[in-house]
XYZ file of C-alpha atoms in Angstrom:
734
model
C 0.486 36.816 -30.481
C 1.263 39.668 -28.272
C 4.518 39.547 -26.182
C 4.224 38.135 -22.466
C 3.496 40.863 -19.918
C 5.796 41.161 -17.153
C 5.124 42.500 -13.412
C 8.506 42.824 -11.798
C 9.937 39.290 -12.175
C 6.425 37.645 -12.529
C 5.579 36.732 -16.164
C 1.672 36.814 -16.655
C 0.447 33.426 -18.057
C -1.123 33.722 -21.361
C -3.530 31.106 -23.049
C -3.385 30.004 -26.754
C -5.097 33.163 -28.053
C -2.917 35.484 -26.230
C -5.237 36.277 -23.226
C -4.180 36.590 -19.625
C -5.633 33.600 -17.577
C -7.765 34.933 -14.813
C -8.346 32.996 -11.775
C -10.941 35.318 -10.180
C -12.678 38.438 -10.886
C -15.167 39.971 -8.620
C -16.084 43.475 -7.065
C -12.974 43.209 -4.665
C -10.122 41.972 -6.471
C -8.731 40.270 -9.813
C -6.570 37.327 -9.589
C -4.553 36.051 -12.502
C -2.048 33.270 -13.172
C 1.802 34.300 -13.418
C 5.205 32.599 -13.456
C 8.177 33.535 -11.032
C 11.062 33.426 -13.261
C 13.471 33.661 -10.305
C 11.908 30.776 -8.223
C 10.704 28.706 -11.221
C 7.359 28.163 -9.749
C 3.638 29.295 -10.828
C 2.051 31.917 -8.574
C -1.243 33.923 -8.148
C -1.251 37.691 -8.413
C -4.010 39.085 -6.342
C -4.878 43.048 -7.089
C -7.418 44.462 -4.682
C -9.497 46.947 -6.354
C -10.639 48.935 -3.395
C -8.179 50.332 -0.341
C -8.062 48.140 2.735
C -10.338 49.014 5.396
C -7.614 48.295 8.065
C -4.050 48.356 6.119
C -2.136 47.957 9.321
C -3.946 44.825 10.248
C -3.568 43.585 6.816
C 0.059 44.134 6.702
C 0.511 42.620 10.072
C -1.150 39.367 9.114
C 0.990 39.326 5.949
C 4.218 39.509 8.136
C 3.066 36.682 10.200
C 2.413 34.502 7.175
C 5.811 35.382 5.663
C 7.474 34.630 9.025
C 5.677 31.353 9.912
C 4.783 29.025 7.062
C 2.607 25.969 7.265
C 2.121 23.105 4.649
C -1.675 23.843 4.366
C -1.186 27.580 3.723
C 0.138 28.874 0.419
C 3.199 30.615 0.674
C 2.721 34.725 0.769
C 5.589 35.491 -1.414
C 5.065 39.308 -1.839
C 2.750 42.039 -0.884
C 2.454 45.893 -1.278
C 1.092 48.464 -3.303
C 1.050 49.377 -7.152
C -0.117 52.667 -8.295
C -2.534 52.852 -5.265
C -3.740 49.364 -5.641
C -2.948 46.772 -2.743
C -1.612 43.391 -4.022
C -0.235 40.322 -2.665
C 1.253 37.485 -4.573
C 0.921 33.705 -3.207
C 2.298 30.414 -4.505
C 0.204 28.395 -6.878
C -2.482 25.628 -5.369
C -2.939 23.188 -8.354
C -6.817 22.777 -7.780
C -10.152 24.273 -7.994
C -11.745 26.280 -5.257
C -13.996 24.413 -2.544
C -17.106 26.281 -3.674
C -16.942 25.401 -7.185
C -16.084 21.738 -6.381
C -19.158 21.408 -4.060
C -21.352 23.333 -6.367
C -21.059 20.558 -9.031
C -21.663 17.779 -6.570
C -25.374 17.037 -6.368
C -24.448 13.802 -4.370
C -21.288 13.061 -2.726
C -19.967 9.836 -1.044
C -20.186 9.684 2.760
C -16.489 8.785 3.341
C -15.561 11.538 0.734
C -17.583 14.048 2.651
C -16.070 13.314 5.736
C -12.667 13.485 4.153
C -13.119 16.964 2.830
C -14.595 18.177 5.991
C -11.578 17.122 7.915
C -9.109 18.676 5.646
C -10.959 21.909 5.414
C -10.972 22.041 9.308
C -7.313 21.405 9.170
C -6.549 24.157 6.844
C -8.739 26.835 8.669
C -7.151 25.637 12.214
C -3.753 26.411 10.660
C -4.797 29.727 9.383
C -6.311 31.343 12.471
C -3.340 29.769 14.663
C -0.973 31.941 12.310
C -3.217 35.035 11.597
C -6.353 35.007 13.655
C -8.253 36.080 10.756
C -10.311 34.598 7.932
C -11.066 35.381 4.311
C -14.551 37.060 3.673
C -15.545 33.690 1.610
C -13.921 30.875 3.162
C -15.048 28.341 0.334
C -13.496 30.611 -2.316
C -10.310 30.925 -0.539
C -9.847 27.068 0.075
C -8.856 24.893 -2.859
C -8.937 21.165 -3.375
C -6.155 19.043 -4.749
C -6.255 15.373 -5.229
C -2.932 13.855 -3.811
C -3.749 10.100 -4.514
C -6.303 7.574 -5.657
C -8.145 7.959 -2.449
C -6.645 11.086 -0.784
C -7.511 14.735 -1.396
C -5.876 17.750 0.196
C -7.287 21.396 0.996
C -5.112 24.432 1.225
C -5.618 28.049 1.923
C -4.952 30.188 -1.201
C -6.609 33.481 -0.808
C -5.669 35.950 2.075
C -8.469 38.519 1.319
C -8.626 38.810 5.368
C -11.174 40.146 7.442
C -10.187 42.962 9.798
C -11.923 45.333 12.330
C -14.982 44.730 14.723
C -17.137 43.210 11.859
C -14.658 40.311 11.705
C -14.721 39.684 15.585
C -18.590 39.600 15.609
C -18.646 36.865 13.146
C -16.605 34.391 15.108
C -18.520 34.269 18.360
C -18.112 30.821 20.188
C -22.006 30.109 20.383
C -22.215 30.468 16.688
C -19.602 27.902 16.162
C -21.005 25.422 18.533
C -24.310 25.515 17.043
C -22.845 25.124 13.386
C -20.703 22.256 14.733
C -23.487 20.581 16.194
C -25.565 20.676 13.071
C -22.737 19.389 10.923
C -22.222 16.533 13.387
C -25.663 15.729 13.490
C -26.203 15.743 9.823
C -23.573 12.929 9.468
C -24.808 10.841 12.367
C -28.307 10.970 10.835
C -26.766 9.679 7.450
C -24.741 7.088 9.112
C -27.961 5.319 10.242
C -26.923 4.942 13.890
C -23.704 2.910 12.872
C -20.273 3.638 13.835
C -19.070 4.648 10.196
C -20.813 6.112 7.177
C -21.661 3.618 4.678
C -21.087 4.059 0.912
C -24.212 5.871 0.367
C -24.306 9.332 -1.353
C -25.208 12.261 0.659
C -26.977 15.513 -0.872
C -24.008 17.837 -1.791
C -25.995 21.270 -1.224
C -26.892 20.307 2.328
C -23.361 19.332 3.046
C -21.949 22.551 1.709
C -24.078 24.755 3.466
C -23.519 23.257 6.865
C -19.646 23.116 6.298
C -19.563 26.802 5.015
C -21.228 27.969 8.100
C -18.886 25.948 10.394
C -15.903 27.144 8.658
C -17.037 30.920 8.902
C -17.422 30.846 12.611
C -13.899 29.623 13.237
C -11.425 31.658 15.370
C -8.380 31.396 17.391
C -10.462 30.945 20.505
C -12.556 27.801 19.392
C -9.281 25.984 18.210
C -9.886 23.268 20.576
C -13.380 22.939 19.332
C -12.366 22.729 15.869
C -9.748 20.122 16.779
C -12.556 18.291 18.667
C -14.958 18.444 15.774
C -12.338 17.102 13.447
C -11.593 14.147 15.670
C -15.120 13.224 15.964
C -15.771 13.246 12.283
C -12.904 11.181 11.698
C -14.466 8.358 13.516
C -17.001 8.199 11.170
C -14.916 7.526 8.224
C -14.142 3.671 7.225
C -10.742 2.408 8.612
C -9.903 0.781 5.153
C -10.995 2.387 1.902
C -11.270 0.355 -1.275
C -11.278 1.690 -4.884
C -10.648 5.308 -5.777
C -12.444 8.401 -5.974
C -15.132 8.307 -8.683
C -14.222 10.107 -11.760
C -17.332 12.608 -11.554
C -16.082 13.616 -7.995
C -12.331 14.066 -8.708
C -11.201 17.499 -8.275
C -9.815 19.326 -11.410
C -6.268 20.355 -11.664
C -5.619 24.101 -12.243
C -2.809 23.886 -14.889
C -3.773 20.764 -16.658
C -5.937 22.707 -19.500
C -2.936 25.041 -20.158
C -0.683 22.100 -21.053
C -0.691 19.461 -23.983
C -2.656 16.153 -23.216
C -1.072 13.154 -22.498
C -2.085 11.636 -25.724
C -0.366 14.491 -27.547
C 2.941 13.829 -25.508
C 2.774 10.168 -26.470
C 2.465 10.933 -29.925
C 5.471 13.474 -29.775
C 7.742 10.758 -28.463
C 6.395 7.503 -30.240
C 9.469 6.746 -32.314
C 11.800 7.152 -29.128
C 9.708 6.145 -26.081
C 6.915 3.310 -25.801
C 4.476 4.428 -23.283
C 3.684 1.780 -20.907
C 0.307 2.963 -19.737
C -1.870 5.847 -20.265
C -3.482 5.950 -16.918
C -1.825 8.804 -15.007
C -1.074 8.933 -11.245
C -3.288 11.538 -9.616
C -0.837 12.268 -7.369
C 1.653 13.455 -10.182
C -0.783 13.708 -13.183
C 1.884 15.340 -15.467
C 4.125 12.462 -15.820
C 3.849 9.040 -17.542
C 5.887 5.981 -17.445
C 7.578 4.591 -20.657
C 10.471 2.623 -22.024
C 13.236 3.695 -24.351
C 12.966 1.889 -27.682
C 16.806 1.772 -27.947
C 18.031 0.832 -24.416
C 14.888 -0.616 -22.952
C 15.445 1.733 -19.777
C 12.344 2.843 -17.927
C 11.686 6.501 -17.776
C 9.269 9.123 -16.582
C 8.067 11.607 -19.547
C 6.616 14.845 -19.243
C 5.908 17.945 -21.144
C 8.274 21.048 -21.064
C 6.188 24.134 -20.552
C 6.225 26.432 -23.703
C 7.613 29.956 -23.535
C 4.226 31.618 -23.590
C 3.690 30.096 -20.047
C 7.211 30.255 -18.323
C 9.515 32.041 -20.659
C 12.863 30.726 -21.614
C 14.579 30.122 -18.419
C 13.227 26.574 -17.851
C 14.425 25.382 -21.352
C 17.877 26.617 -20.601
C 18.032 24.609 -17.329
C 16.755 21.548 -19.016
C 19.452 21.763 -21.777
C 22.186 22.240 -18.933
C 20.681 19.106 -17.043
C 21.015 16.962 -20.204
C 24.451 18.037 -20.840
C 25.551 17.315 -17.400
C 23.821 13.903 -17.377
C 26.012 12.783 -20.524
C 29.031 13.241 -18.667
C 28.079 10.901 -15.764
C 30.187 12.676 -13.155
C 27.581 13.151 -10.491
C 25.646 9.804 -9.451
C 23.734 11.655 -6.768
C 21.605 13.431 -9.291
C 18.823 11.568 -11.227
C 19.871 11.861 -14.838
C 17.954 13.215 -17.772
C 18.086 10.893 -20.924
C 16.271 12.655 -23.486
C 14.930 16.189 -24.475
C 12.966 15.983 -27.629
C 10.966 18.786 -29.483
C 8.618 18.054 -32.374
C 5.020 18.933 -33.253
C 5.489 22.153 -31.240
C 5.765 20.042 -27.980
C 9.158 19.845 -26.033
C 9.284 16.667 -24.042
C 11.874 15.484 -21.493
C 12.622 12.095 -20.127
C 14.316 11.174 -16.793
C 15.592 7.787 -15.452
C 13.331 6.163 -13.163
C 14.885 5.655 -9.766
C 14.827 2.282 -8.261
C 13.939 3.290 -4.587
C 11.501 5.309 -2.570
C 11.127 9.031 -2.143
C 11.159 10.697 1.146
C 7.479 11.633 0.844
C 6.552 7.828 0.513
C 8.728 6.854 3.463
C 6.980 9.534 5.669
C 3.441 8.454 4.675
C 4.156 4.875 5.432
C 6.163 5.477 8.834
C 4.453 8.815 9.783
C 7.685 10.002 11.374
C 11.278 8.653 11.872
C 13.370 8.356 15.080
C 16.205 10.892 15.793
C 18.777 8.366 14.670
C 17.168 7.624 11.478
C 16.627 11.204 10.809
C 20.415 11.807 11.212
C 21.137 9.032 8.812
C 18.953 10.785 6.274
C 20.205 14.379 7.051
C 24.095 12.998 6.787
C 23.331 11.310 3.363
C 21.452 14.539 2.249
C 24.504 16.534 3.035
C 26.757 14.513 0.820
C 24.140 14.613 -2.150
C 23.817 18.486 -1.606
C 27.645 18.745 -2.097
C 27.599 16.857 -5.336
C 24.514 19.220 -6.303
C 26.581 22.367 -5.577
C 29.615 21.102 -7.430
C 27.558 20.359 -10.512
C 26.709 24.051 -11.345
C 22.917 23.311 -11.425
C 20.982 25.869 -9.617
C 17.338 24.614 -8.551
C 15.140 26.879 -6.441
C 13.562 24.078 -4.607
C 13.629 20.524 -3.508
C 10.588 18.906 -2.479
C 10.267 15.689 -0.352
C 9.178 13.956 -3.696
C 12.542 15.206 -5.103
C 14.633 13.120 -2.468
C 14.894 9.388 -2.998
C 16.352 6.732 -1.057
C 18.259 4.488 -3.568
C 17.578 0.951 -2.706
C 17.984 -0.823 -5.872
C 14.323 -2.355 -5.694
C 11.512 -0.704 -7.559
C 8.799 0.804 -5.563
C 6.256 -1.965 -6.451
C 8.623 -4.620 -5.141
C 7.658 -6.618 -2.229
C 11.249 -6.194 -0.800
C 10.710 -2.286 -0.968
C 7.374 -2.895 1.111
C 9.304 -4.878 3.608
C 11.841 -2.227 4.094
C 9.570 0.583 4.446
C 8.299 -1.252 7.670
C 11.874 -1.573 9.258
C 14.376 1.093 10.613
C 16.746 2.548 8.303
C 19.840 1.643 10.421
C 18.569 -2.083 9.640
C 18.582 -1.584 5.905
C 21.254 -3.431 4.034
C 22.401 -0.074 2.339
C 20.981 2.985 0.976
C 22.090 6.302 -0.841
C 20.456 9.644 -1.376
C 19.672 10.972 -4.834
C 18.219 14.455 -5.888
C 15.980 15.560 -8.926
C 17.713 18.656 -9.585
C 15.921 19.615 -12.997
C 12.644 21.552 -13.005
C 9.443 19.428 -13.398
C 5.845 20.355 -14.048
C 4.740 18.971 -10.755
C 7.377 21.109 -8.813
C 6.574 24.329 -10.687
C 2.694 23.573 -10.359
C 3.334 23.734 -6.467
C 2.457 20.058 -5.726
C 4.054 18.072 -3.076
C 5.608 19.415 -0.090
C 8.510 21.930 -0.070
C 10.303 21.844 3.198
C 11.160 25.556 2.732
C 7.455 26.441 3.504
C 8.498 26.556 7.172
C 11.320 28.899 6.321
C 10.692 32.846 6.480
C 10.010 34.015 2.970
C 12.699 36.195 1.388
C 12.245 38.722 -1.385
C 14.627 36.953 -3.892
C 16.774 33.646 -3.536
C 20.182 34.403 -2.085
C 23.370 32.011 -2.520
C 23.523 29.301 0.069
C 20.090 28.205 -0.130
C 20.723 24.555 1.151
C 22.098 25.656 4.601
C 21.517 24.678 8.197
C 18.072 26.290 8.245
C 16.895 24.192 5.310
C 18.113 21.042 6.945
C 16.262 22.145 10.118
C 13.086 22.334 8.161
C 13.746 18.958 6.549
C 14.299 17.698 10.252
C 11.078 18.899 11.413
C 9.171 16.718 9.062
C 11.340 13.820 9.403
C 11.040 13.567 13.440
C 7.183 14.509 13.217
C 7.458 17.889 14.704
C 5.747 19.188 11.590
C 3.522 16.230 10.365
C 2.664 15.622 6.963
C -0.995 17.043 6.162
C -3.766 14.481 7.050
C -1.343 12.515 9.371
C -1.455 12.860 13.185
C -0.147 10.790 15.880
C 2.831 10.809 18.570
C 6.184 10.615 16.790
C 8.523 7.908 18.100
C 11.433 8.649 20.311
C 12.016 10.152 23.702
C 10.075 13.485 24.512
C 13.272 14.939 25.853
C 15.349 14.172 22.706
C 12.261 15.663 20.677
C 12.440 18.786 22.557
C 16.136 19.377 22.444
C 15.739 18.884 18.675
C 12.991 21.325 18.389
C 14.986 23.979 20.118
C 17.785 23.214 17.688
C 15.537 23.566 14.762
C 13.686 26.803 15.910
C 17.085 28.470 16.875
C 18.384 27.692 12.937
C 15.246 28.880 11.527
C 15.358 32.155 13.519
C 18.895 32.633 12.624
C 17.742 32.507 8.900
C 14.953 35.017 9.686
C 17.685 37.397 10.904
C 19.890 36.968 7.733
C 22.622 34.618 9.596
C 23.694 31.807 7.556
C 24.582 28.423 9.211
C 26.604 25.802 7.411
C 25.381 22.437 6.928
C 28.524 20.926 8.712
C 27.939 23.144 11.798
C 24.304 22.086 12.007
C 25.037 18.168 11.702
C 27.778 18.690 14.374
C 25.180 20.147 16.849
C 22.643 17.611 16.008
C 25.276 14.865 16.608
C 26.117 16.311 20.017
C 22.371 16.476 21.226
C 21.691 12.900 20.334
C 24.945 11.699 21.842
C 24.417 13.773 25.065
C 20.727 12.115 25.443
C 22.307 8.635 24.733
C 24.997 9.325 27.361
C 22.567 10.552 30.315
C 20.000 7.924 29.397
C 18.789 6.705 32.982
C 19.203 2.950 33.639
C 17.202 0.849 36.067
C 19.501 0.075 38.875
C 18.623 -3.241 40.966
C 17.105 -2.700 44.578
C 19.552 -2.896 47.312
C 19.602 -2.295 51.000
C 20.377 1.120 52.132
C 23.610 1.796 53.346
C 24.828 4.126 56.329
C 27.071 6.060 53.589
C 25.777 8.789 51.814
C 27.136 9.639 48.244
C 28.905 12.993 47.643
C 26.778 15.746 45.918
C 26.986 15.523 42.281
C 28.437 11.931 42.128
C 27.472 9.186 39.847
C 26.910 5.668 40.245
C 27.629 3.019 37.748
C 24.879 0.379 37.560
C 26.069 -3.325 37.182
C 23.438 -5.768 35.963
C 23.159 -9.074 37.538
C 21.667 -10.856 34.616
C 23.515 -13.905 33.627
C 23.796 -12.561 30.047
C 25.914 -9.619 31.556
C 28.222 -11.993 33.156
C 29.727 -12.950 29.656
C 33.315 -11.770 28.927
C 33.371 -8.565 26.899
C 35.911 -7.477 24.629
C 38.077 -5.212 26.481
C 41.294 -6.153 24.857
C 42.316 -4.957 21.394
C 41.876 -1.686 19.931
C 40.341 1.173 22.268
C 36.627 1.672 21.894
C 34.877 5.074 21.924
C 33.009 5.924 25.064
C 29.760 6.312 23.045
C 29.846 2.696 21.655
C 29.464 0.872 25.164
C 30.710 -2.721 25.986
C 29.054 -4.954 23.336
C 30.007 -8.710 22.952
C 32.416 -9.523 20.221
C 29.923 -11.701 18.103
C 27.463 -8.658 18.109
C 30.047 -5.933 17.121
C 29.586 -5.021 13.316
C 31.557 -2.721 11.216
C 29.950 0.557 11.543
C 30.468 4.183 10.430
C 30.527 7.264 12.255
C 26.656 7.790 12.281
C 25.976 4.366 13.814
C 28.473 4.928 16.460
C 26.498 7.685 17.968
C 23.578 5.587 18.333
C 24.841 2.764 20.341
C 23.684 2.222 24.011
C 26.053 4.188 26.225
C 24.359 3.936 29.555
C 26.925 1.692 30.900
C 29.827 3.965 30.253
C 28.525 7.252 31.576
C 31.036 9.748 32.126
C 30.991 11.931 35.324
C 32.567 12.542 38.713
C 33.829 10.069 41.294
C 31.875 6.769 41.917
C 30.505 5.648 45.099
C 32.549 2.455 45.259
C 30.444 1.401 48.489
C 27.068 1.735 46.952
C 28.447 0.054 43.800
C 29.911 -3.095 45.745
C 26.483 -3.409 47.508
C 24.823 -3.631 44.185
C 27.100 -5.932 42.566
C 26.433 -9.783 42.340
C 27.879 -12.127 44.754
C 31.678 -13.163 44.244
C 31.893 -16.883 43.027
C 34.794 -18.949 44.710
C 37.005 -21.078 42.528
C 35.714 -24.298 43.928
C 32.141 -23.645 43.239
C 30.398 -24.654 39.898
C 27.503 -22.465 39.407
C 25.809 -23.229 35.901
C 22.731 -21.647 34.809
C 19.613 -24.095 34.689
C 19.906 -24.151 30.851
C 23.441 -25.768 30.804
C 22.916 -28.176 33.758
C 23.378 -31.859 32.649
C 22.596 -34.678 35.201
C 25.156 -37.245 35.956
C 23.293 -40.348 34.726
C 22.986 -38.801 31.175
C 26.813 -38.211 31.198
C 27.560 -41.850 32.350
C 25.217 -43.285 29.480
C 26.837 -40.926 26.870
C 30.308 -42.048 28.065
C 29.323 -45.790 28.083
C 27.654 -45.672 24.771
C 30.409 -43.589 23.151
C 32.981 -46.088 24.426
C 31.081 -49.230 22.905
C 30.671 -47.540 19.367
C 34.545 -46.755 19.416
C 35.559 -50.154 20.510
C 33.333 -51.658 17.825
C 34.771 -49.485 15.239
C 38.359 -50.411 16.280
C 37.685 -54.044 16.159
C 36.115 -53.920 12.687
C 39.276 -52.146 11.445
C 41.432 -54.622 12.758
C 39.422 -57.544 11.610
C 38.949 -59.074 15.095
C 35.360 -58.522 15.264
C 33.135 -61.391 15.812
C 30.973 -60.662 12.889
C 33.758 -60.792 10.630
C 34.805 -64.488 11.649
C 33.687 -67.606 9.740
C 33.273 -71.319 10.787
C 36.215 -73.772 9.716
C 35.136 -77.173 8.150
C 37.513 -79.988 9.147
C 38.843 -82.387 6.565
C 37.418 -86.019 6.588
C 40.351 -88.761 6.236
C 39.726 -91.106 3.199
C 39.794 -94.967 3.851
C 42.416 -97.032 1.795
C 40.024 -99.132 -0.439
C 40.460 -100.399 -3.765
C 38.929 -98.412 -6.542
C 35.373 -99.495 -7.506
C 34.904 -101.117 -10.571
C 32.062 -99.058 -11.778
C 30.794 -95.688 -10.766
C 27.242 -95.478 -9.557
C 24.366 -93.957 -11.271
C 24.368 -90.916 -8.959
C 28.140 -90.494 -8.713
C 29.999 -87.222 -9.832
C 30.768 -87.665 -13.666
C 34.529 -88.075 -14.441
C 36.655 -85.626 -16.399
C 37.040 -86.686 -19.746
C 40.412 -88.649 -20.292
C 43.021 -87.241 -22.596
C 43.446 -88.867 -26.076
C 45.984 -91.508 -26.228
C 48.063 -93.280 -29.020
C 47.600 -96.849 -30.552
C 46.795 -99.495 -28.159
C 49.872 -101.727 -27.031
C 49.983 -105.621 -27.507
C 48.626 -107.401 -24.564
C 51.161 -109.046 -22.277
C 50.463 -111.313 -19.740
C 51.823 -110.292 -16.453
C 52.332 -112.779 -13.577
C 50.615 -112.272 -10.415
C 52.648 -110.196 -7.982
C 52.128 -110.135 -4.413
C 50.200 -107.166 -3.047
C 52.050 -104.404 -1.827
C 50.868 -101.427 0.502
C 50.533 -98.388 -1.949
C 50.771 -94.848 -0.265
C 47.668 -92.965 0.124
C 46.538 -91.214 -3.148
C 43.799 -89.337 -4.462
C 41.078 -91.259 -6.416
C 41.847 -89.329 -9.364
C 42.000 -91.667 -12.701
C 44.364 -89.191 -14.466
C 47.279 -90.239 -12.181
C 49.187 -93.057 -13.677
C 49.157 -96.173 -11.720
C 51.938 -97.258 -9.411
C 53.443 -100.590 -10.624
C 56.828 -102.079 -11.637
C 55.756 -103.063 -15.072
C 58.302 -100.805 -16.678
C 61.152 -102.374 -14.725
C 60.001 -105.930 -15.569
C 59.939 -105.051 -19.173
């Protein structure tokens, strides 16, 4: 196999047979696939076979693209001439051309055709706004990338631009109006008069012809008409999509044929990792989820490109990342847990992050408020400090490489609930970064915020500076929305305008070669947010005009007459910051500096002297000490108070009587004793009488003695018991 050829610092990619991988060859140019060894990404090298008709216009268009980037435009990394042949190098777009995609579609679903048309119009609008030029063949310059099970994205990847009078003659406004009307009529006829297109299939050849005519007539002068056409077509698409793009209509990935298949990757790690599912995620088709055999940890597995594709620099960075992960010194970096080589395939495994990526968060929320954006940027600053201390040197960080660690998996219902709430209401989160190179990052998938920054010839130290945070901030607050997402970002318009000026200033300083530290940028961001919180207008209650006129430039303090505002506030104790306001003690949580900036400060505005006469007129009436003014919700009638008092007294008295034993329910009736008459004992008991107790055993019977009759005497009252000895004087007589 021949040695890989180098053009400057770009290594030309070779296939398994040692041939250069060509992307395009025609009478105008030859495009080959290459790998940038400095920036660690795949690129397209375009070499023009004929001299340019207007070299100055082409160079001017290239400078515009390098100065102002866009997510839908492939980055123009380099341009110039080599041995008399003009060339330009663009970033990789991992998909097939729009012409080849539509050419193999005999029929296409209606909702998919509407999506492709809208995405193509967005890419063309971005191009004409930045360069005012179009490629000679628009469908060959656009590439289709699948970013989800139901989503596709179209990016401009070829800048063989039109110049001169011939280009201007092709973009006349009447031609575009006619083409746009034909395309709109085509969709309306297919919809059958309904509000949206059904799931029926449309003829692919007719759709491709009408779309190509419409895109070729685009220009900067008809940007408004292009936007109106896109908005009209979006209404024809269903609101909710079910299922996914059929297999026959999925766009093909550009780099997938040059790597090992997922079956080969799974066989290479079969003894170490158990692959959970062989169904790939089309948003990231180069990674598979698996479980480590020894520990049971969930990991993401993917292939490391061989040296014939990317050289030896990628493997060296992977070795460095694995050695750093074993030390466990930097928790802000996603650790690599495995780097295995077998069967001529090298695979790496990274630990699965229990959280959501910044790209997923923005897809759900569209944009964040200025306060939430500051929380993310402040946390990102700490993670970047850890990255710089680690010694790793990644050349790009995508939104998909920045994770908000919540502790819950992405599929968990608790995570879905967090995505619908503001970040300052989350229990806690931390920022973690993916610092090692991945196939998705090298292939150009995802969204790199640095696309908004001016292109530099070679990476310089201090890549993660204030300008890079400004690019992140533009996506966070919605100033640069994600592709395919439109809508008004949340927050006050004045705050967004102030932040837009700050972001543009930082990016302009980067273009001039001036580096701004992240700490300085965050401090300026915080001052802007604090300023707008301080001067936020508050609605003052209406009052009668006074004869006194306030002095020029004086500020008035608004005092609310709401009963809730009359509650005592925490004015004692530790001093409060002026930006925190006067909040009730029960609602004062333990907060940090970031949250401290976002508290309502309309009550504690700072300024000149107050107009005390105006303030006193607007204040609520004074309450005399003898008055009892209660709000309606706290008023208790007198009869209810008396009833409660009487009822409580009865209950308490009953409890005390029961405890002392004097309660009437504790007393029992007393049975009086009946006196017994003094009568002689009956000779015999009646049949119904109570049986007598058995007599105790006695000794032998005594001899019978005749006793003379004695006069009767009155015995004392005794009990009728027979066990008591008789009262007599027989003993004395004997």
